[in-house]
Coordinates of N, CA and C in Angstrom, one line a residue:
X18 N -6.3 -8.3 9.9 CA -6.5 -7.0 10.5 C -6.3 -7.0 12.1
X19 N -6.8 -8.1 12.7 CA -7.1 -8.3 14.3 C -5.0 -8.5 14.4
X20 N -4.4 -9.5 13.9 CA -3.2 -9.8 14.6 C -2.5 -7.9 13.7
X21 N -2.6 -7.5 12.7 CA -1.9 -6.0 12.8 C -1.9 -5.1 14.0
X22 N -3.6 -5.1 14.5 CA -3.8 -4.4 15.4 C -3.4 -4.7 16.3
X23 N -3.3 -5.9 17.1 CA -2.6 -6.5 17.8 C -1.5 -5.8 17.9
X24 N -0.7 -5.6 17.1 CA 1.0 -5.4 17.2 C 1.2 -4.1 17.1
X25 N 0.3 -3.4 17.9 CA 0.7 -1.9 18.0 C 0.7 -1.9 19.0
X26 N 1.9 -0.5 19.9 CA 2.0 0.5 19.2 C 3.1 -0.1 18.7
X27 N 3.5 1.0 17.4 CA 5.0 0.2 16.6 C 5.2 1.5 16.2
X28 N 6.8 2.2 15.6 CA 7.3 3.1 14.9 C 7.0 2.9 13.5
X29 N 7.0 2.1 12.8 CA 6.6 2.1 11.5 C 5.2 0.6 10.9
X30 N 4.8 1.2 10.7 CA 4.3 0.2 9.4 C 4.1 -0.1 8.3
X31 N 5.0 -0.7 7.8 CA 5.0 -1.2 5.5 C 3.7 -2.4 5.3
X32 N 2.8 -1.4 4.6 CA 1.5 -2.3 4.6 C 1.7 -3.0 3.2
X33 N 2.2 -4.0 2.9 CA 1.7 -4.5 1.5 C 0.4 -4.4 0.7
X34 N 0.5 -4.5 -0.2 CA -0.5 -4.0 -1.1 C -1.8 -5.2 -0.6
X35 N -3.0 -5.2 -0.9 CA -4.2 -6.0 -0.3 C -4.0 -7.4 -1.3
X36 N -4.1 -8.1 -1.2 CA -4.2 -9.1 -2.1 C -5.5 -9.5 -2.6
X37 N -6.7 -9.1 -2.3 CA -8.2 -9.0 -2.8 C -9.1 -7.8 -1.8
X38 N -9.7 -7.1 -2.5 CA -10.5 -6.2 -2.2 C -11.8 -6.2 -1.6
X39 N -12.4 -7.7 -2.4 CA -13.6 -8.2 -1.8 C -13.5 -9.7 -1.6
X40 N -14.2 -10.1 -0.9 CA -14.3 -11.8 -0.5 C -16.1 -11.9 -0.5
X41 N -16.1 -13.5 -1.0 CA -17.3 -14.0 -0.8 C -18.5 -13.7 0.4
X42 N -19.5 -13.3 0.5 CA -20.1 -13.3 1.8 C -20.6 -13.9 2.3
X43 N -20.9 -15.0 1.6 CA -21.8 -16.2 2.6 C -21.1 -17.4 1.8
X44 N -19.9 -18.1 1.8 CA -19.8 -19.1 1.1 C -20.3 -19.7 1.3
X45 N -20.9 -20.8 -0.2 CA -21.7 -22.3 -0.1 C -20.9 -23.4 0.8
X46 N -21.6 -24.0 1.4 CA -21.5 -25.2 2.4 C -21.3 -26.1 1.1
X47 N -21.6 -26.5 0.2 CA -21.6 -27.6 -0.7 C -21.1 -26.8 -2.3
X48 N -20.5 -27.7 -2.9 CA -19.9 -27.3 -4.7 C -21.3 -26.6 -4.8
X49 N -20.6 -26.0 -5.7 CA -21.3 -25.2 -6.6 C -21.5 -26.1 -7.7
X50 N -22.4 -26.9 -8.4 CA -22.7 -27.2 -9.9 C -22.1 -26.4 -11.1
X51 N -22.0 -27.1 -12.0 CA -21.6 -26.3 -13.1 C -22.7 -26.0 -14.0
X52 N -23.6 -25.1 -13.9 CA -25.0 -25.2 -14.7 C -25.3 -23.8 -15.6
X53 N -23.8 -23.6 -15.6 CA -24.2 -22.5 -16.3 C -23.8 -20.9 -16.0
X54 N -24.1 -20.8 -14.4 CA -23.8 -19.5 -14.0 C -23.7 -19.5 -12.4
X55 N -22.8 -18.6 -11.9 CA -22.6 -18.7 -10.1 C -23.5 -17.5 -9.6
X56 N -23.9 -18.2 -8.6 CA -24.7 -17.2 -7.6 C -23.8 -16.8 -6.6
X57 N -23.1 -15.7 -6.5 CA -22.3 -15.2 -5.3 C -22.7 -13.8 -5.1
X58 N -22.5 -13.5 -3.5 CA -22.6 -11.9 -3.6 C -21.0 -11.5 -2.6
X59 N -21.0 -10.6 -3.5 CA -19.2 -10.0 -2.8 C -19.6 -9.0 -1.5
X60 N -18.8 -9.0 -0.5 CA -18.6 -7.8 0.1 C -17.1 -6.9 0.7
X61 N -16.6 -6.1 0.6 CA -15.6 -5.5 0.9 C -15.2 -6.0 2.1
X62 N -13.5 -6.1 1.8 CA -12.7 -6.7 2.8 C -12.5 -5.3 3.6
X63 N -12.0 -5.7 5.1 CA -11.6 -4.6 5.9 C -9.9 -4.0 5.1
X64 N -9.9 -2.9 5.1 CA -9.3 -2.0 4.6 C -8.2 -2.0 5.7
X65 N -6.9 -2.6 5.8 CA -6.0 -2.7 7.1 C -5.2 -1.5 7.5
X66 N -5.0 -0.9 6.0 CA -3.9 0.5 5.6 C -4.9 1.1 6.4
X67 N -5.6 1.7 6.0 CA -6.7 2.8 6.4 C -6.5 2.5 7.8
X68 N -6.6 1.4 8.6 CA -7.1 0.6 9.7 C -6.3 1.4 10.4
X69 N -4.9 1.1 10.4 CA -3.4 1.3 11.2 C -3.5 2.9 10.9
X70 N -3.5 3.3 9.5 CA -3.2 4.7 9.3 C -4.4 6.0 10.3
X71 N -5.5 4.9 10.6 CA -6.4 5.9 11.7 C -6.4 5.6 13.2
X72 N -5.9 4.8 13.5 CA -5.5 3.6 14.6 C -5.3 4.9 16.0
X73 N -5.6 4.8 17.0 CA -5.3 5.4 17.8 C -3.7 5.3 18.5
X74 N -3.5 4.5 18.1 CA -2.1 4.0 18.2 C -1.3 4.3 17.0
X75 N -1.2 4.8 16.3 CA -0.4 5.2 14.8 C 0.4 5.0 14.8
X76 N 0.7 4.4 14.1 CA 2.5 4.3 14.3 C 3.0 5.8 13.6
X77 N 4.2 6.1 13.9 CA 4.5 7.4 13.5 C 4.9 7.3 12.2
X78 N 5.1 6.4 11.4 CA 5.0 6.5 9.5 C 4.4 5.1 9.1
X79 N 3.5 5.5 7.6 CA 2.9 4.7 7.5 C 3.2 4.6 6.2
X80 N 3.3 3.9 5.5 CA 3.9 3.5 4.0 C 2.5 2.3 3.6
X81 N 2.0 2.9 2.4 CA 1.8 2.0 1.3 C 1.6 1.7 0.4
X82 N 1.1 1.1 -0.5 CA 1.4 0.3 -1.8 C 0.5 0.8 -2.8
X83 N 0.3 1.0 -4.1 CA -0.5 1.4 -5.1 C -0.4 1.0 -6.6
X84 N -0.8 -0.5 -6.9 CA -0.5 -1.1 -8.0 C -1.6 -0.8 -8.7
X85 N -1.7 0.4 -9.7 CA -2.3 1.0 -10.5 C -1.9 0.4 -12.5
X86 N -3.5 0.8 -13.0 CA -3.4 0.4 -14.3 C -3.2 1.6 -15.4
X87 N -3.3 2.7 -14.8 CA -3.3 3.7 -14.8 C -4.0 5.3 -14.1
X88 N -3.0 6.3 -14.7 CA -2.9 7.3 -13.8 C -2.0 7.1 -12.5
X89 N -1.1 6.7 -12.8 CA -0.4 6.0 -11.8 C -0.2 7.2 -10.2
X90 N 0.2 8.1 -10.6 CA 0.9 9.4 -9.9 C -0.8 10.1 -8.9
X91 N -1.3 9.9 -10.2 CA -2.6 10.7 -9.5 C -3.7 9.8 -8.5
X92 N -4.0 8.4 -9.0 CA -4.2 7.5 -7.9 C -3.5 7.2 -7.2
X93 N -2.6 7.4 -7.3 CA -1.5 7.3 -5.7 C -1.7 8.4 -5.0
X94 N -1.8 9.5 -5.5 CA -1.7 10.7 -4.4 C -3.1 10.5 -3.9
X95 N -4.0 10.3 -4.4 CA -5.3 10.4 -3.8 C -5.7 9.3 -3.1
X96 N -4.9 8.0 -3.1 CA -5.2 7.3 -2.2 C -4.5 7.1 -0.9
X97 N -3.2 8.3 -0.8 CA -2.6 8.5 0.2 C -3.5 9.6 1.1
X98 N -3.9 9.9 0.4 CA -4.9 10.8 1.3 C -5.8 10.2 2.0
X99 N -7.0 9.6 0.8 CA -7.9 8.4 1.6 C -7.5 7.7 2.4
X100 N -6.2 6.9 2.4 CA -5.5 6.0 3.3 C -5.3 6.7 4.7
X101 N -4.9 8.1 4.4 CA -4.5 8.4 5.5 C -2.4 8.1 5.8
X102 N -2.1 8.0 5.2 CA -0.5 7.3 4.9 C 0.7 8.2 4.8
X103 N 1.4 8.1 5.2 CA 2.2 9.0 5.1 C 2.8 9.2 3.6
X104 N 3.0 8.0 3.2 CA 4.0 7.6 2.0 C 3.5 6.4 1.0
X105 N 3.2 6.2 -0.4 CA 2.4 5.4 -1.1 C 4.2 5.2 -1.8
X106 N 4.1 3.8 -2.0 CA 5.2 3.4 -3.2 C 3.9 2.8 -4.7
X107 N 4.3 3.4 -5.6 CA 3.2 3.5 -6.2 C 3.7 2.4 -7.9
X108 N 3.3 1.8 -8.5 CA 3.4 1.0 -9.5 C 2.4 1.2 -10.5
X109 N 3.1 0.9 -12.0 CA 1.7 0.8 -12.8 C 2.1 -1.0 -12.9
X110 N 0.6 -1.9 -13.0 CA 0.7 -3.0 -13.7 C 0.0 -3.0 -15.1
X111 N -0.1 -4.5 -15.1 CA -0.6 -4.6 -16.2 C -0.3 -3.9 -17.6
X112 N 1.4 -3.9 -17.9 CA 2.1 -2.6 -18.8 C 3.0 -3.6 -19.4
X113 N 3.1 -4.1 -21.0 CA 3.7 -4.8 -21.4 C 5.6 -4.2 -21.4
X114 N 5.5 -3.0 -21.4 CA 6.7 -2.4 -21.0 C 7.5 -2.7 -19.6
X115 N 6.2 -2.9 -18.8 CA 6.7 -2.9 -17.5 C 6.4 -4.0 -16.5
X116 N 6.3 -5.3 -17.0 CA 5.8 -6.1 -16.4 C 6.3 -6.3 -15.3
X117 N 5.6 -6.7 -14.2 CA 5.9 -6.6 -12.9 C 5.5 -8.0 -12.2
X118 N 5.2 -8.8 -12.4 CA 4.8 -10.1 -11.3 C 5.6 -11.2 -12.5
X119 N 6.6 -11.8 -11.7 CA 7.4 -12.5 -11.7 C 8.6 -12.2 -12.8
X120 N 8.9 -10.8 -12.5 CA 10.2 -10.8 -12.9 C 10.5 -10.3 -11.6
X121 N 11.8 -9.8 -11.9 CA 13.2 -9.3 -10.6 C 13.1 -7.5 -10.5
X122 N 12.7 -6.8 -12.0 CA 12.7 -5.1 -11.3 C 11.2 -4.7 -11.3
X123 N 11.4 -3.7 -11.1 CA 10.0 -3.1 -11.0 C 10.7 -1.6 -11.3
X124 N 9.3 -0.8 -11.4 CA 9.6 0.9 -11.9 C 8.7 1.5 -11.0
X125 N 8.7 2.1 -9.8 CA 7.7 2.8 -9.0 C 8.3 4.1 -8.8
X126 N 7.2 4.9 -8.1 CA 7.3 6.0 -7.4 C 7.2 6.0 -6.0
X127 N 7.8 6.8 -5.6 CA 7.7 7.5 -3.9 C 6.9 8.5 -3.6
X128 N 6.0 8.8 -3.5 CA 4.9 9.7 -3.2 C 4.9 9.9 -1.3
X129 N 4.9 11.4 -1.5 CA 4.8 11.6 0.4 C 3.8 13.3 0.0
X130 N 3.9 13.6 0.9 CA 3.0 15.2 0.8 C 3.8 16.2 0.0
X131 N 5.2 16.1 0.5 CA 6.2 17.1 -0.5 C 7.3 15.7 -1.2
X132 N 7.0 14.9 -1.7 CA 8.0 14.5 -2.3 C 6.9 13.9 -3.8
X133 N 8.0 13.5 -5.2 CA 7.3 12.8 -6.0 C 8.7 12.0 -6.7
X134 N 9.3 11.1 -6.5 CA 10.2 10.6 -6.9 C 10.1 9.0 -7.9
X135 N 10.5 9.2 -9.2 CA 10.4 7.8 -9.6 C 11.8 7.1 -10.1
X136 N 11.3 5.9 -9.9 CA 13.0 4.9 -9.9 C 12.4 4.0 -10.8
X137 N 13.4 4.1 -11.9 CA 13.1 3.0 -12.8 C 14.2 2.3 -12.8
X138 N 13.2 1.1 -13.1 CA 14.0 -0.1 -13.4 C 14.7 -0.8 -12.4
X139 N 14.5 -0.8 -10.9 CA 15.6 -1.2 -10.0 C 14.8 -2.6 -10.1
X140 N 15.9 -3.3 -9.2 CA 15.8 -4.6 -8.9 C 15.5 -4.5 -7.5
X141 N 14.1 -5.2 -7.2 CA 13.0 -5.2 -6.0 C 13.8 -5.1 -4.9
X142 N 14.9 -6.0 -5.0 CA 15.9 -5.6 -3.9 C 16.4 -4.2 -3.3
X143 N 16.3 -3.5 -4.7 CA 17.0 -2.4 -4.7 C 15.3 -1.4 -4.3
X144 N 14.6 -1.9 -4.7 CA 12.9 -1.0 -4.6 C 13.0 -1.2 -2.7
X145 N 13.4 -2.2 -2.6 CA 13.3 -3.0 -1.0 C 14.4 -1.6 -0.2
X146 N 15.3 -1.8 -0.5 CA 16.1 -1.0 0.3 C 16.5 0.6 0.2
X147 N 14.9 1.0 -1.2 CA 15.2 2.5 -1.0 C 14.0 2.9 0.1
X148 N 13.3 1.9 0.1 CA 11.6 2.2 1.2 C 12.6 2.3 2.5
X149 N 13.3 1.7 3.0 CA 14.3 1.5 4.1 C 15.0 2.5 4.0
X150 N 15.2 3.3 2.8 CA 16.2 4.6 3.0 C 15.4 5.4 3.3
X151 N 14.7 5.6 2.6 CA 13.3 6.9 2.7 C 12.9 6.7 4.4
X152 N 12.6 5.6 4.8 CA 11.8 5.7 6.3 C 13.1 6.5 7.2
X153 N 14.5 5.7 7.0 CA 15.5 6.4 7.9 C 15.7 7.4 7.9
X154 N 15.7 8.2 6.6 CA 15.7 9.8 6.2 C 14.9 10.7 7.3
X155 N 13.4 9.9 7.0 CA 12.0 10.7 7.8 C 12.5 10.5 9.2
X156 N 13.0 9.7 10.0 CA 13.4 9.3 11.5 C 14.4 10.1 11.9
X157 N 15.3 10.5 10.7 CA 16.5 11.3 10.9 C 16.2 12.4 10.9
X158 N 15.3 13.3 10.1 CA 15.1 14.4 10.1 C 14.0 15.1 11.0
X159 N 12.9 13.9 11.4 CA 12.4 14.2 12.4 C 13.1 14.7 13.7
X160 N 13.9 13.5 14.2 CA 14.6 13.8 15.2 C 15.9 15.4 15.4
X161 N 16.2 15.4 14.1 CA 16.8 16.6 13.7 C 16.0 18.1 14.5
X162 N 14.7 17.9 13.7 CA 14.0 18.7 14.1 C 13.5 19.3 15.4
X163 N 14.0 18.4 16.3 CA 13.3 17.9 17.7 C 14.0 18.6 18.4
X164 N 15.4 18.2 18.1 CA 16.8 18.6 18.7 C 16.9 20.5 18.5
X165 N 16.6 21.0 17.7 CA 16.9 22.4 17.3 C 15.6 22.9 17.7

C-alpha cells in the first residue's frame, strides 16, 4: 500500500485483484507443532483499491478486479461502489465451465456506472488489451468533453 501511495499523483490505476484478504496477526516466532489443531487469529489486510480510489490524490480512473463465485454482475457492481472505482473487470471462478487459473482465456465483464459489457472467451491478452481500450475511450471522451 505504502510504495502505491508513494506513486501518486498518476492518471490511471489498474489495481489487481488482492491476493489475500487477511494475514496472520501475530505470527509465531517458533513452528507450530503438529498436535492436532492451530492457534492463529486473522486480521484484515489494508484494502489498497479502496486506498487509491479515496486517496486525495486520485488518480482520475480507477479500475478493478472482482473474481467472484457467484452473482457475478451484482457483486461487481456493489463493490465498485464500496471501492469507490470507476470501473470493476469482473470474473466468476471456481466454474468448471469457466476455468480460469492456469489456462490462456478467461470470460469477464466491464462494469462502469453506465456501462455492463461481457466478453467471453477472450484470450487474457485479448482481456489485457480491451482494459487499455476502455481506459483510452474514457481519456478520449473526457477530453472531448472539455473541448466543447
Amino acid at each position: 500500500r505504502d510504495a502505491v501511495e508513494n506513486s501518486l499523483p498518476a492518471n490511471i490505476a489498474i489495481c489487481a485483484a488482492a491476493v489475500a484478504d487477511y494475514c496472520v496477526e501475530k505470527p509465531d516466532q517458533q513452528q507450530q507443532k503438529s498436535n492436532g489443531g492451530l492457534d492463529i487469529q486473522l486480521t484484515e489486510k489494508p484494502d489498497i483499491l479502496h486506498t487509491i480510489a479515496q486517496h486525495k490524490n486520485r488518480p482520475d480512473f480507477v479500475v478493478g478486479f472482482a473474481a467472484e463465485t457467484e452473482h457475478v454482475v451484482k457483486y461487481a457492481k456493489e463493490k465498485r461502489l464500496k471501492k469507490s472505482c470507476d470501473a470493476i473487470v469482473a470474473n466468476k471462478v471456481g466454474d468448471a465451465d469457466n476455468p480460469v487459473f492456469g489456462t490462456d482465456t478467461n470470460s469477464v465483464y466491464w462494469i462502469t456506472q453506465t456501462e455492463e459489457e461481457y466478453y467471453n472467451s477472450l484470450s487474457k491478452s485479448d482481456v489485457a488489451d480491451m482494459i487499455t481500450n476502455k481506459v483510452i475511450d474514457h481519456f478520449n471522451v473526457e477530453q472531448k468533453e472539455n473541448v466543447a
